[in-house]
C-alpha positions as MATLAB code, in Angstrom:
seq = 'SVRLVSALSGFAIIVGVLFFSFKRWGFLSSFIAFASIVLNNVFIWRSRSGNVDTLAALLIFIAFLLMISNRKNKYILLGLLFALIYLTKLSLVFFPFMILILYEAIYKRKELKKNIPEYIKLLIISVALSGAWIFLGFTRIGTEFIRYYIFNSDQGVVNINLLNFKRDYWDYAYNSLQRRYYFIFLVGIVFLTKGIKDSKNFLILLFSLSLLIFLSFTQRNNNWYLVPSMPFWSLAIGYGTYKLLKVFHDSKFMQLPLLLLIFYISYRTFSINILPIMNTYSTADQAQSSRVVKELSNQKDTIIRLDHLYPAAIYYSDRNFLASPKESNTNKYFISRVDVTKGIKSKKFIWLMGTKEEVKEFIKQNIDLKLREIDVNKSEAIIQVI';
ca = [
      10.046    0.530   16.507;
       8.483    2.686   13.772;
       8.811   -0.145   11.245;
       7.735   -2.965   13.577;
       4.007   -2.693   12.789;
       4.684   -2.904    9.040;
       7.023   -5.860    9.477;
       4.606   -7.823   11.680;
       1.706   -7.037    9.340;
       3.671   -8.195    6.300;
       4.715  -11.382    8.096;
       1.117  -12.101    9.161;
      -0.113  -11.653    5.582;
       2.530  -14.046    4.238;
       1.576  -16.679    6.831;
      -2.117  -16.149    6.057;
      -1.602  -16.575    2.306;
       0.497  -19.704    2.866;
      -1.982  -21.449    5.185;
      -5.096  -20.430    3.238;
      -3.702  -21.753   -0.053;
      -2.186  -24.889    1.521;
      -5.444  -25.852    3.213;
      -7.421  -25.526   -0.027;
      -5.036  -26.308   -2.868;
      -2.153  -28.365   -1.507;
       1.597  -27.995   -1.196;
       2.746  -26.983   -4.675;
       0.029  -24.385   -5.201;
       0.641  -22.893   -1.753;
       4.391  -22.838   -2.354;
       3.951  -20.807   -5.552;
       1.478  -18.486   -3.800;
       4.013  -18.069   -0.982;
       6.865  -17.398   -3.412;
       4.840  -14.780   -5.299;
       4.202  -12.732   -2.126;
       7.627  -13.000   -0.463;
       9.345  -12.153   -3.754;
       7.040   -9.234   -4.514;
       9.522   -6.364   -4.245;
       6.881   -3.672   -3.659;
       5.226   -5.702   -0.892;
       8.568   -6.418    0.800;
       9.655   -2.776    0.485;
       6.476   -1.520    2.158;
       6.662   -4.276    4.795;
      10.051   -3.023    5.943;
       9.200    0.680    5.803;
       7.686    2.955    8.445;
       4.201    3.265    6.921;
       0.757    1.745    7.373;
       0.226    0.179    3.936;
       0.815   -3.403    5.063;
      -1.240   -2.820    8.227;
      -4.181   -1.721    6.048;
      -3.576   -4.741    3.784;
      -3.619   -7.057    6.817;
      -6.901   -5.585    8.077;
      -8.456   -6.086    4.627;
      -7.139   -9.648    4.442;
      -8.685  -10.405    7.841;
     -11.951   -8.851    6.617;
     -11.866  -11.266    3.666;
     -11.395  -14.224    6.025;
     -14.312  -13.008    8.132;
     -16.564  -12.638    5.087;
     -16.135  -16.316    4.202;
     -16.441  -17.494    7.806;
     -19.579  -18.596    9.656;
     -18.817  -16.799   12.932;
     -21.921  -15.532   14.694;
     -20.295  -12.188   15.545;
     -18.605  -11.667   12.170;
     -20.574   -8.492   11.311;
     -19.598   -6.881   14.603;
     -15.965   -7.778   13.929;
     -16.282   -6.481   10.361;
     -17.599   -3.197   11.742;
     -14.525   -2.954   13.967;
     -12.227   -3.800   11.045;
     -13.846   -1.221    8.756;
     -13.353    1.433   11.446;
      -9.677    0.452   11.774;
      -9.222    0.502    7.997;
     -10.828    3.951    7.854;
      -8.559    5.256   10.597;
      -5.539    3.715    8.864;
      -6.157    4.616    5.221;
      -9.412    6.579    5.161;
     -11.114    6.164    1.772;
      -9.535    2.707    1.291;
     -12.330    1.361    3.525;
     -14.706    1.636    0.538;
     -12.662   -1.099   -1.195;
     -13.700   -3.951    1.166;
     -17.008   -2.290    2.090;
     -18.328   -2.274   -1.493;
     -17.116   -5.844   -1.998;
     -19.011   -6.896    1.141;
     -22.204   -5.266   -0.194;
     -21.895   -7.139   -3.505;
     -21.062  -10.393   -1.727;
     -24.065  -10.137    0.601;
     -26.426   -9.065   -2.200;
     -25.428  -11.973   -4.471;
     -24.516  -14.881   -2.203;
     -26.498  -14.056    0.955;
     -29.596  -12.582   -0.662;
     -31.901  -15.094    1.044;
     -30.585  -13.959    4.424;
     -30.636  -10.199    3.799;
     -33.816   -9.503    5.750;
     -32.725  -11.650    8.693;
     -29.289   -9.969    8.759;
     -30.571   -6.368    8.849;
     -29.908   -6.034   12.636;
     -26.345   -7.280   12.059;
     -25.792   -4.760    9.249;
     -27.006   -1.977   11.554;
     -24.552   -3.090   14.248;
     -21.757   -3.081   11.654;
     -22.541    0.503   10.600;
     -22.962    1.771   14.174;
     -19.606    0.351   15.275;
     -17.793    1.668   12.185;
     -19.269    5.167   12.389;
     -18.998    5.462   16.195;
     -15.318    4.495   16.397;
     -14.322    6.587   13.390;
     -16.402    9.524   14.599;
     -14.841    9.386   18.065;
     -11.370    9.669   16.546;
     -12.382   12.571   14.315;
     -13.972   14.334   17.300;
     -10.773   13.954   19.352;
      -8.773   15.368   16.455;
     -11.176   18.269   16.211;
     -10.874   19.084   19.937;
      -7.063   19.244   19.646;
      -6.560   20.836   16.229;
      -9.879   22.347   15.176;
     -11.835   22.382   11.929;
      -8.621   22.155    9.871;
      -8.237   18.566   11.096;
     -11.702   17.651    9.819;
     -11.182   19.397    6.470;
      -7.838   17.714    5.883;
      -8.586   14.282    7.361;
     -11.917   13.766    5.616;
     -11.439   15.605    2.324;
      -7.709   15.903    1.543;
      -5.680   13.230    3.310;
      -6.071   10.757    0.425;
      -4.037   13.201   -1.730;
      -6.529   12.979   -4.579;
      -6.506    9.197   -4.996;
     -10.316    9.006   -5.098;
     -10.519   11.640   -7.833;
     -11.137    9.498  -10.879;
     -11.672   10.315  -14.531;
     -13.142    7.605  -16.746;
     -11.454    9.226  -19.739;
      -8.056    9.113  -18.032;
      -7.279    5.378  -18.231;
      -3.601    4.541  -17.852;
      -1.937    1.145  -17.834;
       0.719    2.129  -15.276;
      -0.882    0.113  -12.473;
      -1.031   -2.996  -14.645;
       2.670   -2.489  -15.352;
       3.250   -2.180  -11.600;
       1.463   -5.489  -11.100;
       3.510   -7.079  -13.885;
       6.797   -5.893  -12.414;
       5.996   -6.486   -8.733;
       5.008  -10.077   -9.589;
       8.468  -10.399  -11.180;
       6.942  -10.798  -14.654;
       6.913  -14.607  -14.461;
       4.208  -14.903  -11.806;
       2.066  -12.326  -13.594;
       1.092  -14.827  -16.269;
       0.067  -17.409  -13.654;
      -1.943  -14.621  -12.036;
      -3.818  -14.057  -15.316;
      -4.456  -17.801  -15.567;
      -5.797  -17.722  -12.022;
      -8.122  -14.832  -12.887;
      -9.539  -16.862  -15.806;
     -10.194  -19.907  -13.594;
     -11.639  -17.758  -10.802;
     -14.038  -16.200  -13.316;
     -15.083  -19.640  -14.569;
     -15.681  -20.793  -10.989;
     -17.402  -17.590   -9.836;
     -20.385  -19.536   -8.473;
     -18.151  -20.349   -5.523;
     -18.372  -17.348   -3.190;
     -14.686  -17.652   -2.202;
     -13.652  -17.396   -5.857;
     -15.882  -14.343   -6.248;
     -14.230  -12.589   -3.308;
     -10.666  -13.426   -4.389;
     -11.499  -12.187   -7.890;
     -12.911   -8.870   -6.668;
     -10.165   -8.271   -4.114;
      -7.592   -8.998   -6.843;
      -9.007   -6.770   -9.581;
     -11.261   -4.004   -8.225;
      -8.496   -1.825   -6.760;
      -6.322   -2.420   -9.816;
      -9.124   -1.287  -12.134;
     -10.145    1.683   -9.970;
      -6.604    3.048   -9.680;
      -6.200    2.895  -13.450;
      -8.526    5.904  -13.645;
      -7.191    7.931  -10.727;
      -5.048   11.054  -10.975;
      -2.385    9.606   -8.664;
       0.326    7.186   -9.692;
       2.103    5.222   -6.951;
       2.755    1.488   -6.952;
       2.281    1.100   -3.185;
      -1.430    1.897   -3.544;
      -1.747   -1.689   -4.815;
      -0.402   -3.311   -1.630;
      -3.886   -4.263   -0.269;
      -4.527   -6.290   -3.452;
      -1.215   -8.149   -3.426;
      -2.159  -10.953   -0.993;
      -5.123  -11.756   -3.237;
      -2.910  -11.789   -6.322;
      -0.954  -14.547   -4.614;
      -4.158  -16.439   -3.813;
      -5.157  -16.127   -7.488;
      -1.729  -17.484   -8.449;
      -2.165  -20.410   -6.047;
      -5.610  -21.158   -7.447;
      -4.361  -20.880  -11.029;
      -1.581  -23.357  -10.277;
      -4.056  -25.726   -8.627;
      -6.395  -25.674  -11.644;
      -3.532  -26.102  -14.108;
      -2.354  -29.190  -12.243;
      -5.913  -30.527  -12.361;
      -5.881  -30.107  -16.145;
      -2.849  -32.431  -16.215;
      -4.509  -34.764  -13.672;
      -1.956  -33.869  -10.953;
       0.789  -35.599  -12.920;
       3.953  -36.088  -10.842;
       5.953  -35.632  -14.026;
       4.417  -32.155  -14.236;
       4.891  -31.312  -10.540;
       8.614  -32.011  -10.193;
       9.809  -29.835  -13.133;
       7.441  -27.073  -11.999;
       8.797  -27.235   -8.448;
      12.402  -27.062   -9.686;
      11.510  -24.143  -11.972;
       9.919  -22.229   -9.079;
      12.975  -22.866   -6.898;
      15.225  -21.480   -9.630;
      13.011  -18.427  -10.258;
      12.785  -17.803   -6.512;
      16.545  -17.923   -6.078;
      17.150  -15.553   -8.987;
      14.448  -13.127   -7.863;
      15.632  -13.143   -4.255;
      19.259  -12.481   -5.147;
      18.540   -9.827   -7.805;
      15.406   -8.022   -6.557;
      14.938   -8.694   -2.837;
      18.453   -8.659   -1.352;
      19.104   -5.065   -2.523;
      15.926   -3.984   -0.693;
      16.981   -5.765    2.489;
      20.439   -4.217    2.347;
      19.318   -0.628    1.824;
      19.901    1.932    4.565;
      17.823    4.798    3.176;
      15.763    5.225    6.356;
      18.893    5.349    8.495;
      20.320    7.944    6.099;
      17.139   10.025    6.472;
      17.471    9.847   10.260;
      21.078   11.037   10.062;
      20.282   13.967    7.752;
      17.387   14.940   10.039;
      19.689   15.050   13.058;
      22.109   17.231   11.104;
      19.398   19.694   10.063;
      18.299   19.858   13.694;
      21.801   20.949   14.716;
      22.035   23.517   11.904;
      18.582   25.084   12.206;
      16.727   27.028   14.865;
      13.691   25.740   16.754;
      11.315   28.092   14.913;
      12.609   27.270   11.413;
      10.336   25.495    8.942;
      12.213   22.830    6.984;
      11.224   21.839    3.437;
      11.511   18.168    2.487;
      11.669   17.790   -1.315;
       9.757   14.488   -1.410;
       7.198   12.409    0.505;
       9.774   10.988    2.934;
       8.955   13.343    5.781;
       7.968   10.981    8.703;
      11.568   10.160    9.670;
      12.561   13.794    9.122;
       9.879   15.081   11.490;
      10.663   12.470   14.131;
      14.437   12.946   14.235;
      14.649   16.693   13.661;
      11.896   17.932   16.017;
      11.188   20.728   13.547;
       8.138   21.975   11.690;
       8.111   20.462    8.196;
       6.431   21.057    4.863;
       6.705   18.430    2.144;
       7.262   19.571   -1.429;
       7.176   16.676   -3.921;
       7.226   17.829   -7.545;
       3.496   17.378   -8.093;
       2.298   18.844   -4.777;
      -0.028   21.803   -4.274;
       0.089   24.151   -1.310;
      -2.051   23.327    1.719;
      -1.455   22.991    5.453;
       1.071   20.144    5.159;
       2.364   20.374    1.577;
       3.776   23.237   -0.441;
       4.237   23.674   -4.181;
       7.684   24.214   -5.656;
       6.560   27.672   -6.834;
       5.713   28.685   -3.261;
       8.965   27.167   -2.000;
      10.884   29.429   -4.393;
       8.892   32.462   -3.232;
       9.576   31.530    0.394;
      13.304   31.265   -0.269;
      13.389   34.691   -1.914;
      11.586   36.228    1.070;
      13.944   34.428    3.510;
      10.998   32.517    4.949;
      12.775   29.204    4.276;
      16.474   28.712    4.973;
      16.811   24.925    5.089;
      15.708   22.292    2.600;
      16.566   18.603    2.458;
      15.997   15.457    0.434;
      17.757   12.781   -1.552;
      20.912   13.869   -3.354;
      19.123   13.531   -6.688;
      16.266   15.788   -5.603;
      18.636   18.330   -4.044;
      20.857   18.549   -7.122;
      17.863   18.846   -9.432;
      16.315   21.607   -7.280;
      19.566   23.612   -7.255;
      19.955   23.148  -11.006;
      16.410   24.401  -11.629;
      16.949   27.453   -9.376;
      20.377   28.713  -10.440;
      19.277   32.304   -9.793;
      19.012   31.570   -6.061;
      22.000   31.454   -3.721;
      21.916   27.878   -2.504;
      24.612   25.747   -0.892;
      24.515   21.964   -0.945;
      25.662   20.127    2.189;
      26.323   16.413    1.661;
      25.339   14.300    4.667;
      25.805   10.691    3.545;
      25.554    8.501    0.450;
      21.902    9.258   -0.249;
      20.920   12.458    1.602;
      21.837   16.141    1.280;
      20.763   19.490    2.765;
      20.334   22.854    1.059;
      21.210   26.063    2.887;
      19.856   29.346    1.550;
      22.746   31.822    1.644;
];
Protein backbone atom coordinates (compact mmCIF):
# COMPACT_ATOMS: atom_id res chain seq x y z
CA SER A 1 0.00 0.00 0.00
CA VAL A 2 2.89 2.39 0.74
CA ARG A 3 4.38 1.77 -2.71
CA LEU A 4 1.09 1.83 -4.65
CA VAL A 5 1.12 5.59 -5.31
CA SER A 6 4.65 5.42 -6.73
CA ALA A 7 3.80 2.42 -8.89
CA LEU A 8 0.62 3.99 -10.31
CA SER A 9 2.42 7.29 -10.92
CA GLY A 10 5.27 5.56 -12.74
CA PHE A 11 2.81 3.57 -14.85
CA ALA A 12 0.83 6.72 -15.73
CA ILE A 13 4.02 8.51 -16.81
CA ILE A 14 5.05 5.60 -19.04
CA VAL A 15 1.61 5.54 -20.69
CA GLY A 16 1.71 9.33 -21.10
CA VAL A 17 5.15 9.27 -22.75
CA LEU A 18 4.07 6.44 -25.07
CA PHE A 19 0.84 8.10 -26.26
CA PHE A 20 2.31 11.61 -26.54
CA SER A 21 5.21 10.42 -28.70
CA PHE A 22 3.08 8.02 -30.77
CA LYS A 23 0.51 10.70 -31.59
CA ARG A 24 3.19 13.13 -32.78
CA TRP A 25 6.07 11.05 -34.12
CA GLY A 26 4.76 7.61 -35.04
CA PHE A 27 5.39 4.04 -33.96
CA LEU A 28 9.17 3.66 -34.08
CA SER A 29 9.91 6.95 -32.34
CA SER A 30 7.34 6.22 -29.63
CA PHE A 31 8.70 2.71 -29.17
CA ILE A 32 12.21 4.05 -28.52
CA ALA A 33 10.82 6.72 -26.18
CA PHE A 34 8.89 3.98 -24.36
CA ALA A 35 11.95 1.73 -24.13
CA SER A 36 14.11 4.55 -22.75
CA ILE A 37 11.70 5.19 -19.83
CA VAL A 38 10.80 1.59 -18.91
CA LEU A 39 14.48 0.60 -19.02
CA ASN A 40 15.63 3.60 -17.00
CA ASN A 41 16.83 1.83 -13.85
CA VAL A 42 16.59 4.91 -11.61
CA PHE A 43 13.04 5.65 -12.76
CA ILE A 44 11.95 2.03 -12.26
CA TRP A 45 13.64 1.87 -8.84
CA ARG A 46 11.83 4.98 -7.62
CA SER A 47 8.55 3.80 -9.18
CA ARG A 48 8.61 0.66 -7.05
CA SER A 49 9.75 2.35 -3.84
CA GLY A 50 7.72 3.97 -1.06
CA ASN A 51 8.49 7.61 -1.90
CA VAL A 52 6.85 10.51 -3.71
CA ASP A 53 9.41 11.14 -6.47
CA THR A 54 7.34 9.59 -9.26
CA LEU A 55 4.18 11.26 -7.94
CA ALA A 56 5.92 14.65 -8.20
CA ALA A 57 7.16 13.69 -11.68
CA LEU A 58 3.61 12.77 -12.73
CA LEU A 59 2.23 16.09 -11.48
CA ILE A 60 4.92 17.96 -13.44
CA PHE A 61 4.23 15.89 -16.55
CA ILE A 62 0.52 16.73 -16.29
CA ALA A 63 1.46 20.40 -15.85
CA PHE A 64 3.42 20.18 -19.11
CA LEU A 65 0.39 18.71 -20.90
CA LEU A 66 -1.78 21.51 -19.52
CA MET A 67 0.67 24.19 -20.65
CA ILE A 68 0.40 23.05 -24.27
CA SER A 69 -3.37 22.57 -24.11
CA ASN A 70 -6.10 25.07 -24.99
CA ARG A 71 -8.38 24.29 -22.04
CA LYS A 72 -10.26 27.33 -20.76
CA ASN A 73 -9.62 26.41 -17.12
CA LYS A 74 -5.98 25.38 -17.56
CA TYR A 75 -4.59 28.13 -15.28
CA ILE A 76 -6.90 27.10 -12.46
CA LEU A 77 -5.80 23.49 -12.92
CA LEU A 78 -2.16 24.60 -13.06
CA GLY A 79 -2.65 26.43 -9.77
CA LEU A 80 -3.98 23.21 -8.23
CA LEU A 81 -1.07 21.21 -9.67
CA PHE A 82 1.53 23.69 -8.39
CA ALA A 83 0.00 23.45 -4.91
CA LEU A 84 0.17 19.64 -5.08
CA ILE A 85 3.76 19.74 -6.31
CA TYR A 86 4.66 22.10 -3.46
CA LEU A 87 3.03 19.83 -0.90
CA THR A 88 4.78 16.81 -2.43
CA LYS A 89 8.30 18.13 -3.01
CA LEU A 90 8.29 21.73 -1.77
CA SER A 91 10.93 23.75 -3.65
CA LEU A 92 10.60 21.49 -6.74
CA VAL A 93 7.51 23.56 -7.64
CA PHE A 94 9.85 26.33 -8.86
CA PHE A 95 11.01 23.98 -11.65
CA PRO A 96 7.69 23.99 -13.59
CA PHE A 97 6.67 27.42 -12.29
CA MET A 98 9.70 29.20 -13.78
CA ILE A 99 9.28 27.28 -17.04
CA LEU A 100 5.64 28.42 -17.20
CA ILE A 101 6.72 32.06 -16.72
CA LEU A 102 9.24 31.80 -19.57
CA TYR A 103 6.73 29.99 -21.78
CA GLU A 104 4.03 32.62 -21.22
CA ALA A 105 6.46 35.53 -21.63
CA ILE A 106 7.83 34.22 -24.95
CA TYR A 107 5.00 32.35 -26.65
CA LYS A 108 1.93 34.01 -25.10
CA ARG A 109 3.24 37.56 -24.84
CA LYS A 110 0.37 38.96 -26.93
CA GLU A 111 -2.11 37.48 -24.45
CA LEU A 112 -0.33 38.48 -21.23
CA LYS A 113 -2.58 41.43 -20.43
CA LYS A 114 -5.76 39.47 -21.16
CA ASN A 115 -4.55 36.54 -19.02
CA ILE A 116 -3.75 38.59 -15.89
CA PRO A 117 -7.00 37.50 -14.12
CA GLU A 118 -6.11 33.86 -14.87
CA TYR A 119 -2.59 34.31 -13.47
CA ILE A 120 -4.08 35.79 -10.29
CA LYS A 121 -6.41 32.79 -9.94
CA LEU A 122 -3.42 30.47 -10.39
CA LEU A 123 -1.46 32.20 -7.61
CA ILE A 124 -4.44 32.39 -5.23
CA ILE A 125 -5.20 28.68 -5.58
CA SER A 126 -1.54 27.67 -5.17
CA VAL A 127 -0.92 29.87 -2.13
CA ALA A 128 -4.28 29.15 -0.45
CA LEU A 129 -4.00 25.35 -0.65
CA SER A 130 -0.34 25.30 0.36
CA GLY A 131 -0.95 27.81 3.14
CA ALA A 132 -3.86 25.79 4.52
CA TRP A 133 -1.64 22.72 4.81
CA ILE A 134 1.14 24.68 6.51
CA PHE A 135 -1.38 26.20 8.93
CA LEU A 136 -2.72 22.74 9.86
CA GLY A 137 0.83 21.55 10.45
CA PHE A 138 1.48 24.57 12.63
CA THR A 139 -1.64 23.94 14.76
CA ARG A 140 -0.51 20.35 15.44
CA ILE A 141 3.26 20.71 15.76
CA GLY A 142 4.02 24.40 16.22
CA THR A 143 6.61 26.75 14.76
CA GLU A 144 9.12 23.90 14.35
CA PHE A 145 6.92 22.52 11.56
CA ILE A 146 7.07 25.83 9.68
CA ARG A 147 10.83 26.20 10.17
CA TYR A 148 11.54 22.68 8.98
CA TYR A 149 8.91 22.40 6.23
CA ILE A 150 9.65 25.73 4.57
CA PHE A 151 13.38 26.16 5.16
CA ASN A 152 14.99 22.75 5.78
CA SER A 153 12.93 19.93 4.30
CA ASP A 154 14.72 20.14 0.93
CA GLN A 155 17.92 19.05 2.74
CA GLY A 156 19.95 21.80 1.10
CA VAL A 157 19.13 20.96 -2.52
CA VAL A 158 18.35 24.60 -3.37
CA ASN A 159 21.68 25.79 -1.96
CA ILE A 160 23.67 26.32 -5.13
CA ASN A 161 27.19 27.53 -5.77
CA LEU A 162 28.05 28.63 -9.30
CA LEU A 163 31.70 27.80 -8.60
CA ASN A 164 30.80 24.27 -7.52
CA PHE A 165 29.95 22.68 -10.90
CA LYS A 166 30.11 18.90 -10.91
CA ARG A 167 29.36 16.51 -13.75
CA ASP A 168 27.87 13.82 -11.48
CA TYR A 169 24.30 14.50 -12.60
CA TRP A 170 25.27 14.23 -16.25
CA ASP A 171 26.87 10.89 -15.42
CA TYR A 172 23.63 9.87 -13.70
CA ALA A 173 21.73 10.76 -16.86
CA TYR A 174 24.22 8.81 -18.97
CA ASN A 175 23.94 5.71 -16.80
CA SER A 176 20.19 5.83 -16.16
CA LEU A 177 19.61 6.07 -19.93
CA GLN A 178 21.71 2.89 -20.22
CA ARG A 179 24.47 4.76 -22.09
CA ARG A 180 23.06 3.88 -25.52
CA TYR A 181 19.94 6.04 -25.30
CA TYR A 182 21.96 8.95 -23.93
CA PHE A 183 23.42 9.69 -27.35
CA ILE A 184 19.96 9.71 -28.95
CA PHE A 185 18.94 12.06 -26.15
CA LEU A 186 21.75 14.46 -27.12
CA VAL A 187 20.64 14.24 -30.76
CA GLY A 188 17.11 15.05 -29.64
CA ILE A 189 18.35 18.08 -27.69
CA VAL A 190 20.09 19.39 -30.83
CA PHE A 191 16.93 19.01 -32.95
CA LEU A 192 14.74 20.50 -30.22
CA THR A 193 17.05 23.52 -30.09
CA LYS A 194 16.88 23.91 -33.87
CA GLY A 195 13.08 23.72 -33.75
CA ILE A 196 12.68 25.95 -30.68
CA LYS A 197 10.16 28.18 -32.48
CA ASP A 198 7.65 25.43 -31.80
CA SER A 199 6.42 26.01 -28.24
CA LYS A 200 6.19 22.25 -27.55
CA ASN A 201 9.86 21.83 -28.45
CA PHE A 202 10.73 24.73 -26.16
CA LEU A 203 8.93 23.13 -23.22
CA ILE A 204 10.42 19.66 -23.78
CA LEU A 205 13.87 21.24 -24.03
CA LEU A 206 13.51 23.19 -20.79
CA PHE A 207 11.92 20.33 -18.86
CA SER A 208 14.76 18.07 -20.07
CA LEU A 209 17.70 20.33 -19.25
CA SER A 210 16.86 22.95 -16.60
CA LEU A 211 16.79 20.58 -13.61
CA LEU A 212 19.88 18.78 -14.88
CA ILE A 213 21.79 22.07 -15.14
CA PHE A 214 20.53 23.43 -11.81
CA LEU A 215 21.45 20.29 -9.86
CA SER A 216 24.97 20.40 -11.28
CA PHE A 217 25.62 23.36 -8.98
CA THR A 218 23.86 22.13 -5.85
CA GLN A 219 25.55 20.83 -2.71
CA ARG A 220 23.52 17.60 -2.77
CA ASN A 221 24.26 14.58 -4.90
CA ASN A 222 21.48 12.03 -5.43
CA ASN A 223 20.42 10.54 -8.75
CA TRP A 224 16.71 10.38 -7.83
CA TYR A 225 16.52 14.18 -7.85
CA LEU A 226 16.47 13.84 -11.65
CA VAL A 227 13.29 11.72 -11.78
CA PRO A 228 10.99 14.67 -12.75
CA SER A 229 13.14 15.26 -15.86
CA MET A 230 13.23 11.64 -17.00
CA PRO A 231 9.88 11.56 -18.86
CA PHE A 232 11.06 14.55 -20.90
CA TRP A 233 14.37 12.84 -21.66
CA SER A 234 12.32 10.08 -23.26
CA LEU A 235 10.30 12.62 -25.25
CA ALA A 236 13.58 14.17 -26.44
CA ILE A 237 14.75 10.69 -27.46
CA GLY A 238 11.50 10.10 -29.36
CA TYR A 239 11.83 13.44 -31.13
CA GLY A 240 15.49 12.80 -31.94
CA THR A 241 14.59 9.45 -33.48
CA TYR A 242 11.78 11.05 -35.48
CA LYS A 243 14.08 13.74 -36.91
CA LEU A 244 16.83 11.23 -37.70
CA LEU A 245 14.36 9.13 -39.67
CA LYS A 246 13.29 12.26 -41.54
CA VAL A 247 16.92 12.86 -42.51
CA PHE A 248 16.88 9.41 -44.16
CA HIS A 249 13.43 10.11 -45.67
CA ASP A 250 11.75 7.48 -43.44
CA SER A 251 13.59 4.72 -45.28
CA LYS A 252 12.19 1.26 -44.45
CA PHE A 253 15.70 -0.11 -44.84
CA MET A 254 16.68 2.20 -41.98
CA GLN A 255 13.64 1.42 -39.80
CA LEU A 256 13.89 -2.37 -39.69
CA PRO A 257 17.55 -2.61 -38.54
CA LEU A 258 16.89 0.15 -36.00
CA LEU A 259 13.85 -1.69 -34.65
CA LEU A 260 15.81 -4.95 -34.33
CA LEU A 261 18.67 -3.10 -32.62
CA ILE A 262 16.28 -1.53 -30.09
CA PHE A 263 14.71 -4.93 -29.38
CA TYR A 264 18.15 -6.39 -28.71
CA ILE A 265 19.24 -3.46 -26.50
CA SER A 266 15.94 -3.63 -24.62
CA TYR A 267 16.30 -7.34 -23.95
CA ARG A 268 19.87 -6.97 -22.71
CA THR A 269 19.04 -3.96 -20.53
CA PHE A 270 15.95 -5.61 -19.06
CA SER A 271 17.76 -8.83 -18.16
CA ILE A 272 20.91 -7.15 -16.80
CA ASN A 273 19.68 -3.89 -15.22
CA ILE A 274 15.93 -4.12 -14.58
CA LEU A 275 15.31 -7.70 -13.43
CA PRO A 276 17.69 -7.34 -10.44
CA ILE A 277 15.67 -4.28 -9.32
CA MET A 278 12.39 -6.16 -9.64
CA ASN A 279 13.75 -9.11 -7.69
CA THR A 280 15.14 -7.13 -4.77
CA TYR A 281 13.56 -7.49 -1.34
CA SER A 282 15.32 -4.63 0.45
CA THR A 283 12.09 -2.99 1.64
CA ALA A 284 10.82 -6.28 3.04
CA ASP A 285 14.16 -6.72 4.80
CA GLN A 286 13.82 -3.23 6.32
CA ALA A 287 10.33 -4.12 7.57
CA GLN A 288 11.66 -7.29 9.19
CA SER A 289 14.57 -5.52 10.92
CA SER A 290 12.15 -2.83 12.15
CA ARG A 291 9.89 -5.45 13.72
CA VAL A 292 12.91 -7.00 15.43
CA VAL A 293 14.09 -3.68 16.86
CA LYS A 294 10.55 -3.09 18.13
CA GLU A 295 10.70 -6.36 20.08
CA LEU A 296 14.17 -5.59 21.48
CA SER A 297 13.67 -1.95 22.44
CA ASN A 298 11.44 -0.09 24.87
CA GLN A 299 8.64 2.27 23.85
CA LYS A 300 10.59 5.36 24.96
CA ASP A 301 13.84 4.42 23.16
CA THR A 302 15.06 6.54 20.27
CA ILE A 303 16.41 4.40 17.43
CA ILE A 304 19.16 5.62 15.09
CA ARG A 305 18.92 4.63 11.42
CA LEU A 306 22.34 4.93 9.74
CA ASP A 307 20.96 6.02 6.35
CA HIS A 308 17.98 7.73 4.70
CA LEU A 309 15.83 4.58 4.70
CA TYR A 310 13.79 5.52 7.74
CA PRO A 311 10.12 5.51 6.45
CA ALA A 312 9.73 1.72 6.65
CA ALA A 313 11.61 1.68 9.96
CA ILE A 314 9.27 4.22 11.54
CA TYR A 315 6.16 2.49 10.22
CA TYR A 316 7.02 -1.04 11.33
CA SER A 317 8.79 -0.30 14.60
CA ASP A 318 6.43 2.30 16.12
CA ARG A 319 9.46 3.98 17.68
CA ASN A 320 10.93 7.46 17.65
CA PHE A 321 13.66 7.63 15.00
CA LEU A 322 16.58 9.85 14.08
CA ALA A 323 18.30 9.37 10.74
CA SER A 324 22.08 9.60 10.60
CA PRO A 325 23.43 9.36 7.03
CA LYS A 326 27.16 10.09 6.80
CA GLU A 327 26.73 13.65 5.56
CA SER A 328 23.89 14.68 7.90
CA ASN A 329 23.88 17.53 10.41
CA THR A 330 21.92 17.54 13.64
CA ASN A 331 18.41 18.99 13.61
CA LYS A 332 14.98 17.81 14.74
CA TYR A 333 14.87 14.76 12.44
CA PHE A 334 18.53 14.07 11.59
CA ILE A 335 21.61 13.66 13.73
CA SER A 336 25.30 13.84 12.87
CA ARG A 337 27.56 10.86 13.42
CA VAL A 338 29.53 12.90 15.98
CA ASP A 339 26.37 13.45 18.05
CA VAL A 340 25.41 9.79 17.65
CA THR A 341 28.75 8.80 19.20
CA LYS A 342 28.23 11.25 22.06
CA GLY A 343 24.73 9.87 22.62
CA ILE A 344 26.05 6.31 22.77
CA LYS A 345 28.69 7.25 25.34
CA SER A 346 26.04 8.92 27.52
CA LYS A 347 23.71 5.90 27.13
CA LYS A 348 21.15 8.09 25.40
CA PHE A 349 21.08 5.71 22.41
CA ILE A 350 21.06 1.94 22.83
CA TRP A 351 19.81 0.72 19.45
CA LEU A 352 21.03 1.52 15.96
CA MET A 353 20.15 -0.13 12.66
CA GLY A 354 20.89 -0.02 8.95
CA THR A 355 22.24 -2.06 6.08
CA LYS A 356 24.92 -4.59 6.96
CA GLU A 357 27.51 -2.48 5.16
CA GLU A 358 26.63 0.64 7.14
CA VAL A 359 26.51 -1.27 10.43
CA LYS A 360 29.89 -2.93 9.90
CA GLU A 361 31.48 0.35 8.84
CA PHE A 362 30.05 2.17 11.89
CA ILE A 363 31.36 -0.50 14.29
CA LYS A 364 34.76 -0.45 12.58
CA GLN A 365 34.99 3.34 12.91
CA ASN A 366 34.00 3.21 16.61
CA ILE A 367 36.11 0.35 17.97
CA ASP A 368 36.44 2.14 21.31
CA LEU A 369 32.70 1.70 21.93
CA LYS A 370 31.14 -1.53 23.16
CA LEU A 371 28.85 -2.45 20.30
CA ARG A 372 27.25 -5.76 19.37
CA GLU A 373 26.06 -6.53 15.86
CA ILE A 374 22.82 -8.50 15.49
CA ASP A 375 22.25 -9.92 12.00
CA VAL A 376 18.59 -9.88 10.97
CA ASN A 377 18.57 -11.01 7.33
CA LYS A 378 20.67 -10.83 4.17
CA SER A 379 20.78 -7.05 4.00
CA GLU A 380 19.89 -5.62 7.44
CA ALA A 381 21.57 -5.61 10.86
CA ILE A 382 21.05 -4.01 14.29
CA ILE A 383 23.61 -2.58 16.70
CA GLN A 384 23.14 -2.94 20.45
CA VAL A 385 25.14 -0.69 22.75
CA ILE A 386 26.46 -2.92 25.55
